[in-house]
Amino acid sequence: MIETATTGPLAVDGDGGGGGTIAVRAAGALCWRVKRKQLEVLLIHRPRYDDWSWPKGKLDAGETMPECAVREVREEVGLAITLGIPLPAITYPVKSGTKEVHYWAAETDDLPPLPDGKEVDSVLWCPPEKAMKLLSSDSDRRPLEALVAAFMAGTLATWPLLVLRHAKAKPRSGWTRAEGDRPLAATGQRQALAAARLLMVWHPVRVVTSPWLRCIATVSPYIKATRAKVKVFDALTEANHARHPGKTAAVIEALVTKRTAVVLCTHRPVLPTVLASLAGHMVPELAATLPTEDPYLAPGEAIVCQVSAGDNPRIVSVERHRPYDD
């Protein structure tokens, strides 16, 4: 499942005009950099179609859209990227129905290796104006227009702040020991592995979590894979949040001002305070896209906020991703 929302000129338009049943789902990225204060984007040329386009490809089984976007850029141009703001998805008709392609912005200054000549035979960094002329498909200009608008608005350079609800735990009703020791269920263990793969898309270098076992177990696969720095906050437990919600909110405020890619893992009853704190750093239209009804997020589901990298950090986009459904 994917839900995205952005602000101002970045508002997501879910239909590029294809209509009909979504038969093919794909994802990709618009890689960008700034050289001599000039925005540049990375185009690829595909010999099979003799066209200029963006790196993209079809979704693999069990893969989320963000994971697909990162994998396709790595496979087609050899670049390891971190996703930034979501860009407008495009749709267009294909033989089997409608193809839908989700795009993200991805800042990178790395030079792609020489293409293999099979899937991609040429790559080109160029200004958006040149890219507009070279792009073979009109629909591919839509995400570029959004990227340029974000650059002009100062909201293209961002860092990610993720909120992750812990994966499915063993039932509360059947647990007789300390609440903080309640472990993940078998489904929850699979969700934790899927969440780790999803988190790789944004590479949070810090993990902030409740000390209760089910939260620690949820983020452990990611921590083991990346050796991210971990900080435990008692204010993120259900019990401490019930007594002192203001301390929970203070943790969120500190994360926004820290300006470091981070994932926070906590419990369902804590989410309203977390979301309210995040809403204070968004325009009202974007805040209105946050979940407002219990359970807010499904077990193992994540909210991804992109925070502007300027002097006055504010959240400029919100996405929801559920990497595993049992």
CSV table of C-alpha atoms in Angstrom, one decimal:
chain,number,residue,atom,x,y,z
A,1,MET,CA,0.0,0.0,0.0
A,2,ILE,CA,1.2,3.5,-0.8
A,3,GLU,CA,-0.4,6.8,0.0
A,4,THR,CA,1.4,10.1,-0.7
A,5,ALA,CA,0.8,13.8,-0.2
A,6,THR,CA,2.8,16.9,-0.8
A,7,THR,CA,2.2,20.6,-0.5
A,8,GLY,CA,1.8,23.5,-2.9
A,9,PRO,CA,3.1,22.9,-6.4
A,10,LEU,CA,4.0,19.3,-5.4
A,11,ALA,CA,0.4,18.1,-4.9
A,12,VAL,CA,0.1,14.6,-6.2
A,13,ASP,CA,-2.2,14.1,-9.1
A,14,GLY,CA,-2.9,10.4,-9.2
A,15,ASP,CA,-4.1,10.1,-12.8
A,16,GLY,CA,-2.0,11.0,-15.7
A,17,GLY,CA,-4.9,10.4,-18.1
A,18,GLY,CA,-4.6,6.7,-18.7
A,19,GLY,CA,-7.7,5.6,-16.9
A,20,GLY,CA,-8.9,2.1,-16.5
A,21,THR,CA,-7.7,-0.8,-14.3
A,22,ILE,CA,-4.1,-0.6,-13.2
A,23,ALA,CA,-2.5,-3.6,-14.9
A,24,VAL,CA,1.2,-2.7,-14.5
A,25,ARG,CA,2.8,-1.0,-11.6
A,26,ALA,CA,6.3,0.5,-11.8
A,27,ALA,CA,8.5,3.0,-10.0
A,28,GLY,CA,11.5,5.1,-10.7
A,29,ALA,CA,13.3,8.3,-9.7
A,30,LEU,CA,14.4,11.6,-11.0
A,31,CYS,CA,18.0,11.9,-9.9
A,32,TRP,CA,19.1,15.6,-9.5
A,33,ARG,CA,22.1,17.7,-8.5
A,34,VAL,CA,23.1,21.3,-8.4
A,35,LYS,CA,26.1,22.5,-10.3
A,36,ARG,CA,27.2,26.1,-10.2
A,37,LYS,CA,23.8,26.9,-8.7
A,38,GLN,CA,22.1,25.3,-11.7
A,39,LEU,CA,19.7,22.4,-11.3
A,40,GLU,CA,20.5,19.3,-13.4
A,41,VAL,CA,18.7,16.0,-13.9
A,42,LEU,CA,19.8,12.6,-15.1
A,43,LEU,CA,18.2,11.2,-18.3
A,44,ILE,CA,18.7,7.8,-19.7
A,45,HIS,CA,18.5,6.6,-23.3
A,46,ARG,CA,17.0,3.1,-23.9
A,47,PRO,CA,18.1,1.5,-27.2
A,48,ARG,CA,15.1,-0.9,-27.2
A,49,TYR,CA,12.7,2.0,-27.5
A,50,ASP,CA,15.1,4.7,-28.8
A,51,ASP,CA,13.8,7.1,-26.2
A,52,TRP,CA,14.9,9.5,-23.5
A,53,SER,CA,13.3,8.8,-20.1
A,54,TRP,CA,13.8,8.4,-16.4
A,55,PRO,CA,15.2,5.3,-14.7
A,56,LYS,CA,12.2,3.1,-13.8
A,57,GLY,CA,10.9,-0.4,-13.9
A,58,LYS,CA,8.2,-2.9,-13.0
A,59,LEU,CA,7.4,-3.8,-9.4
A,60,ASP,CA,8.7,-7.2,-8.3
A,61,ALA,CA,6.6,-9.6,-6.2
A,62,GLY,CA,6.6,-8.6,-2.5
A,63,GLU,CA,8.3,-5.3,-3.3
A,64,THR,CA,7.1,-1.9,-2.3
A,65,MET,CA,7.1,1.0,-4.7
A,66,PRO,CA,10.0,2.9,-3.0
A,67,GLU,CA,12.1,-0.3,-3.0
A,68,CYS,CA,11.4,-0.7,-6.6
A,69,ALA,CA,12.4,2.8,-7.4
A,70,VAL,CA,15.8,2.4,-5.7
A,71,ARG,CA,16.4,-1.0,-7.2
A,72,GLU,CA,15.6,0.2,-10.7
A,73,VAL,CA,18.0,3.2,-10.5
A,74,ARG,CA,20.7,0.9,-9.2
A,75,GLU,CA,20.1,-1.7,-12.0
A,76,GLU,CA,19.7,0.8,-14.9
A,77,VAL,CA,22.4,3.5,-14.1
A,78,GLY,CA,24.4,1.9,-11.3
A,79,LEU,CA,23.7,4.5,-8.7
A,80,ALA,CA,22.8,3.9,-5.0
A,81,ILE,CA,20.2,6.5,-4.1
A,82,THR,CA,18.2,7.7,-1.2
A,83,LEU,CA,14.6,8.8,-2.0
A,84,GLY,CA,13.5,12.4,-1.4
A,85,ILE,CA,10.1,13.9,-2.0
A,86,PRO,CA,7.5,11.9,-3.9
A,87,LEU,CA,6.7,13.3,-7.3
A,88,PRO,CA,3.4,13.0,-9.3
A,89,ALA,CA,2.7,9.5,-10.5
A,90,ILE,CA,1.8,9.1,-14.1
A,91,THR,CA,-0.5,6.7,-15.8
A,92,TYR,CA,-0.9,5.7,-19.5
A,93,PRO,CA,-2.6,3.0,-21.5
A,94,VAL,CA,-0.9,-0.3,-22.2
A,95,LYS,CA,-2.3,-3.4,-23.9
A,96,SER,CA,-3.3,-5.0,-20.6
A,97,GLY,CA,-5.0,-1.9,-19.2
A,98,THR,CA,-3.2,1.0,-17.6
A,99,LYS,CA,0.4,1.4,-16.4
A,100,GLU,CA,1.0,3.4,-13.3
A,101,VAL,CA,4.5,4.7,-12.5
A,102,HIS,CA,5.4,6.3,-9.2
A,103,TYR,CA,8.4,8.7,-9.0
A,104,TRP,CA,10.6,10.2,-6.3
A,105,ALA,CA,13.2,12.9,-6.4
A,106,ALA,CA,16.7,11.6,-5.5
A,107,GLU,CA,19.7,13.9,-4.9
A,108,THR,CA,23.0,12.5,-6.0
A,109,ASP,CA,26.2,13.9,-7.3
A,110,ASP,CA,27.8,10.5,-8.2
A,111,LEU,CA,28.7,9.9,-11.9
A,112,PRO,CA,27.0,6.8,-13.2
A,113,PRO,CA,29.3,4.1,-14.5
A,114,LEU,CA,29.3,3.4,-18.2
A,115,PRO,CA,25.9,1.8,-19.2
A,116,ASP,CA,25.9,-1.8,-20.4
A,117,GLY,CA,24.3,-0.8,-23.7
A,118,LYS,CA,21.5,-3.4,-23.4
A,119,GLU,CA,18.8,-1.7,-21.3
A,120,VAL,CA,20.5,1.7,-21.2
A,121,ASP,CA,23.1,2.8,-23.7
A,122,SER,CA,23.5,6.5,-22.7
A,123,VAL,CA,23.1,8.7,-19.7
A,124,LEU,CA,23.0,12.5,-19.6
A,125,TRP,CA,23.1,15.2,-16.9
A,126,CYS,CA,21.4,18.3,-18.2
A,127,PRO,CA,19.4,21.3,-17.2
A,128,PRO,CA,15.6,20.8,-16.9
A,129,GLU,CA,15.0,23.0,-20.0
A,130,LYS,CA,17.0,20.6,-22.1
A,131,ALA,CA,15.4,17.6,-20.4
A,132,MET,CA,12.0,18.9,-21.3
A,133,LYS,CA,12.9,18.9,-25.0
A,134,LEU,CA,14.7,15.5,-25.0
A,135,LEU,CA,12.0,13.5,-23.1
A,136,SER,CA,10.2,11.3,-25.5
A,137,SER,CA,7.0,11.0,-23.5
A,138,ASP,CA,4.8,14.0,-22.6
A,139,SER,CA,3.8,12.3,-19.4
A,140,ASP,CA,7.4,12.1,-18.2
A,141,ARG,CA,7.4,15.9,-18.1
A,142,ARG,CA,4.9,16.0,-15.3
A,143,PRO,CA,7.3,14.8,-12.5
A,144,LEU,CA,10.0,17.0,-13.9
A,145,GLU,CA,7.7,20.0,-13.6
A,146,ALA,CA,7.0,19.2,-10.0
A,147,LEU,CA,10.7,18.7,-9.3
A,148,VAL,CA,11.6,22.1,-10.8
A,149,ALA,CA,8.7,23.7,-8.8
A,150,ALA,CA,10.1,22.2,-5.6
A,151,PHE,CA,13.6,23.5,-6.4
A,152,MET,CA,12.2,27.0,-7.0
A,153,ALA,CA,10.2,26.8,-3.7
A,154,GLY,CA,13.2,25.6,-1.7
A,155,THR,CA,11.6,22.3,-0.8
A,156,LEU,CA,13.6,19.9,-3.0
A,157,ALA,CA,16.5,19.4,-0.6
A,158,THR,CA,15.1,17.4,2.3
A,159,TRP,CA,15.9,14.7,4.9
A,160,PRO,CA,13.6,11.9,6.1
A,161,LEU,CA,11.9,11.5,9.4
A,162,LEU,CA,10.0,8.2,9.6
A,163,VAL,CA,7.4,7.0,12.2
A,164,LEU,CA,7.1,3.2,12.4
A,165,ARG,CA,4.4,1.4,14.4
A,166,HIS,CA,5.9,-1.7,15.9
A,167,ALA,CA,5.1,-5.0,14.2
A,168,LYS,CA,2.4,-7.3,15.3
A,169,ALA,CA,2.9,-8.5,18.9
A,170,LYS,CA,1.5,-11.6,20.7
A,171,PRO,CA,-2.0,-10.8,21.9
A,172,ARG,CA,-2.3,-8.7,25.0
A,173,SER,CA,-5.1,-10.9,26.4
A,174,GLY,CA,-2.9,-14.0,26.5
A,175,TRP,CA,0.2,-12.3,28.0
A,176,THR,CA,0.6,-12.6,31.8
A,177,ARG,CA,4.0,-11.2,32.3
A,178,ALA,CA,5.3,-7.6,32.2
A,179,GLU,CA,3.7,-5.6,29.3
A,180,GLY,CA,7.1,-4.3,28.3
A,181,ASP,CA,8.3,-7.9,27.6
A,182,ARG,CA,5.5,-8.8,25.3
A,183,PRO,CA,7.2,-10.1,22.1
A,184,LEU,CA,6.4,-10.1,18.5
A,185,ALA,CA,4.2,-12.7,17.0
A,186,ALA,CA,5.4,-14.8,14.1
A,187,THR,CA,3.7,-12.4,11.7
A,188,GLY,CA,5.3,-9.5,13.5
A,189,GLN,CA,8.8,-11.0,12.9
A,190,ARG,CA,8.1,-11.2,9.2
A,191,GLN,CA,6.8,-7.6,9.3
A,192,ALA,CA,10.0,-6.5,11.0
A,193,LEU,CA,12.1,-8.0,8.2
A,194,ALA,CA,10.0,-6.3,5.6
A,195,ALA,CA,10.2,-3.0,7.5
A,196,ALA,CA,14.0,-3.2,7.5
A,197,ARG,CA,14.0,-3.6,3.7
A,198,LEU,CA,11.7,-0.6,3.4
A,199,LEU,CA,13.8,1.6,5.7
A,200,MET,CA,16.9,1.0,3.5
A,201,VAL,CA,15.2,3.2,1.0
A,202,TRP,CA,15.7,6.3,3.2
A,203,HIS,CA,18.8,5.1,5.1
A,204,PRO,CA,18.0,6.7,8.5
A,205,VAL,CA,21.3,6.9,10.4
A,206,ARG,CA,19.5,7.1,13.8
A,207,VAL,CA,16.9,4.9,15.4
A,208,VAL,CA,14.8,6.3,18.2
A,209,THR,CA,12.6,3.8,19.9
A,210,SER,CA,10.5,2.8,22.9
A,211,PRO,CA,12.5,0.4,25.1
A,212,TRP,CA,9.6,-2.2,25.2
A,213,LEU,CA,10.6,-5.5,23.6
A,214,ARG,CA,8.1,-5.3,20.7
A,215,CYS,CA,9.6,-2.0,19.5
A,216,ILE,CA,13.2,-3.1,19.9
A,217,ALA,CA,12.4,-6.4,18.0
A,218,THR,CA,10.8,-4.4,15.2
A,219,VAL,CA,13.8,-2.2,14.5
A,220,SER,CA,16.5,-4.9,15.3
A,221,PRO,CA,16.7,-6.3,11.7
A,222,TYR,CA,17.4,-2.8,10.3
A,223,ILE,CA,19.9,-2.0,13.1
A,224,LYS,CA,21.8,-5.2,12.5
A,225,ALA,CA,21.9,-4.6,8.8
A,226,THR,CA,23.1,-1.0,9.0
A,227,ARG,CA,24.6,-0.5,12.5
A,228,ALA,CA,22.5,2.7,12.8
A,229,LYS,CA,22.9,4.6,16.1
A,230,VAL,CA,20.1,3.7,18.5
A,231,LYS,CA,18.6,5.8,21.3
A,232,VAL,CA,15.9,4.6,23.7
A,233,PHE,CA,13.3,6.9,25.2
A,234,ASP,CA,11.0,5.9,28.0
A,235,ALA,CA,8.7,8.7,26.9
A,236,LEU,CA,7.8,6.5,23.9
A,237,THR,CA,6.3,3.7,25.9
A,238,GLU,CA,2.5,3.4,26.4
A,239,ALA,CA,2.8,3.8,30.1
A,240,ASN,CA,5.0,6.8,30.2
A,241,HIS,CA,3.1,8.5,27.4
A,242,ALA,CA,-0.2,8.1,29.4
A,243,ARG,CA,1.4,9.8,32.3
A,244,HIS,CA,3.4,12.5,30.5
A,245,PRO,CA,2.4,13.0,26.9
A,246,GLY,CA,4.2,16.3,26.9
A,247,LYS,CA,7.5,14.4,27.2
A,248,THR,CA,6.6,12.3,24.2
A,249,ALA,CA,5.9,15.4,22.2
A,250,ALA,CA,9.3,16.9,23.3
A,251,VAL,CA,11.0,13.9,21.7
A,252,ILE,CA,9.3,14.6,18.4
A,253,GLU,CA,10.2,18.3,18.5
A,254,ALA,CA,13.8,17.4,19.1
A,255,LEU,CA,13.9,15.1,16.1
A,256,VAL,CA,12.6,17.8,13.8
A,257,THR,CA,15.2,20.3,14.9
A,258,LYS,CA,18.1,17.6,14.8
A,259,ARG,CA,18.1,17.5,11.0
A,260,THR,CA,19.3,14.0,10.8
A,261,ALA,CA,17.7,11.1,9.0
A,262,VAL,CA,15.8,9.2,11.6
A,263,VAL,CA,13.2,6.5,12.2
A,264,LEU,CA,11.1,6.5,15.4
A,265,CYS,CA,9.4,3.3,16.5
A,266,THR,CA,6.5,3.4,19.0
A,267,HIS,CA,3.1,2.1,20.0
A,268,ARG,CA,-0.4,2.6,18.7
A,269,PRO,CA,-1.7,4.6,21.8
A,270,VAL,CA,1.3,7.0,21.4
A,271,LEU,CA,0.7,7.8,17.8
A,272,PRO,CA,-1.9,10.6,18.3
A,273,THR,CA,0.7,12.7,20.2
A,274,VAL,CA,3.4,11.9,17.6
A,275,LEU,CA,1.1,12.8,14.7
A,276,ALA,CA,-0.1,16.0,16.4
A,277,SER,CA,3.5,17.1,17.0
A,278,LEU,CA,4.4,16.4,13.3
A,279,ALA,CA,1.3,18.3,12.2
A,280,GLY,CA,2.7,21.4,13.9
A,281,HIS,CA,5.5,21.5,11.3
A,282,MET,CA,3.2,21.2,8.2
A,283,VAL,CA,0.9,23.5,6.4
A,284,PRO,CA,-2.8,22.7,7.3
A,285,GLU,CA,-3.5,21.0,3.9
A,286,LEU,CA,-0.7,18.5,4.5
A,287,ALA,CA,-1.5,18.0,8.1
A,288,ALA,CA,-5.0,17.0,7.0
A,289,THR,CA,-3.6,14.0,5.2
A,290,LEU,CA,-2.3,12.4,8.4
A,291,PRO,CA,-4.3,9.5,9.9
A,292,THR,CA,-6.9,10.7,12.4
A,293,GLU,CA,-8.7,7.5,13.4
A,294,ASP,CA,-7.6,4.6,15.6
A,295,PRO,CA,-5.4,2.5,14.9
A,296,TYR,CA,-3.7,5.3,12.9
A,297,LEU,CA,-1.2,2.9,11.4
A,298,ALA,CA,-1.3,-0.9,10.9
A,299,PRO,CA,1.3,-3.0,12.7
A,300,GLY,CA,4.6,-2.5,10.8
A,301,GLU,CA,3.3,0.4,8.8
A,302,ALA,CA,5.4,3.6,8.4
A,303,ILE,CA,4.8,7.3,7.8
A,304,VAL,CA,7.6,9.0,5.9
A,305,CYS,CA,8.0,12.7,6.3
A,306,GLN,CA,10.4,14.7,4.2
A,307,VAL,CA,11.7,17.7,6.1
A,308,SER,CA,13.1,20.7,4.3
A,309,ALA,CA,16.9,21.2,4.7
A,310,GLY,CA,16.7,24.9,5.0
A,311,ASP,CA,17.2,27.1,8.0
A,312,ASN,CA,13.5,26.8,9.0
A,313,PRO,CA,12.8,23.1,8.8
A,314,ARG,CA,9.2,22.1,7.9
A,315,ILE,CA,7.7,18.9,6.7
A,316,VAL,CA,6.9,19.2,2.9
A,317,SER,CA,5.6,15.7,2.1
A,318,VAL,CA,4.0,12.7,3.8
A,319,GLU,CA,3.8,9.1,2.6
A,320,ARG,CA,2.4,5.9,4.2
A,321,HIS,CA,3.8,2.5,3.4
A,322,ARG,CA,2.8,-0.9,4.6
A,323,PRO,CA,5.7,-3.2,3.5
A,324,TYR,CA,4.1,-6.5,4.6
A,325,ASP,CA,0.5,-7.8,4.7
A,326,ASP,CA,-0.1,-11.2,6.2
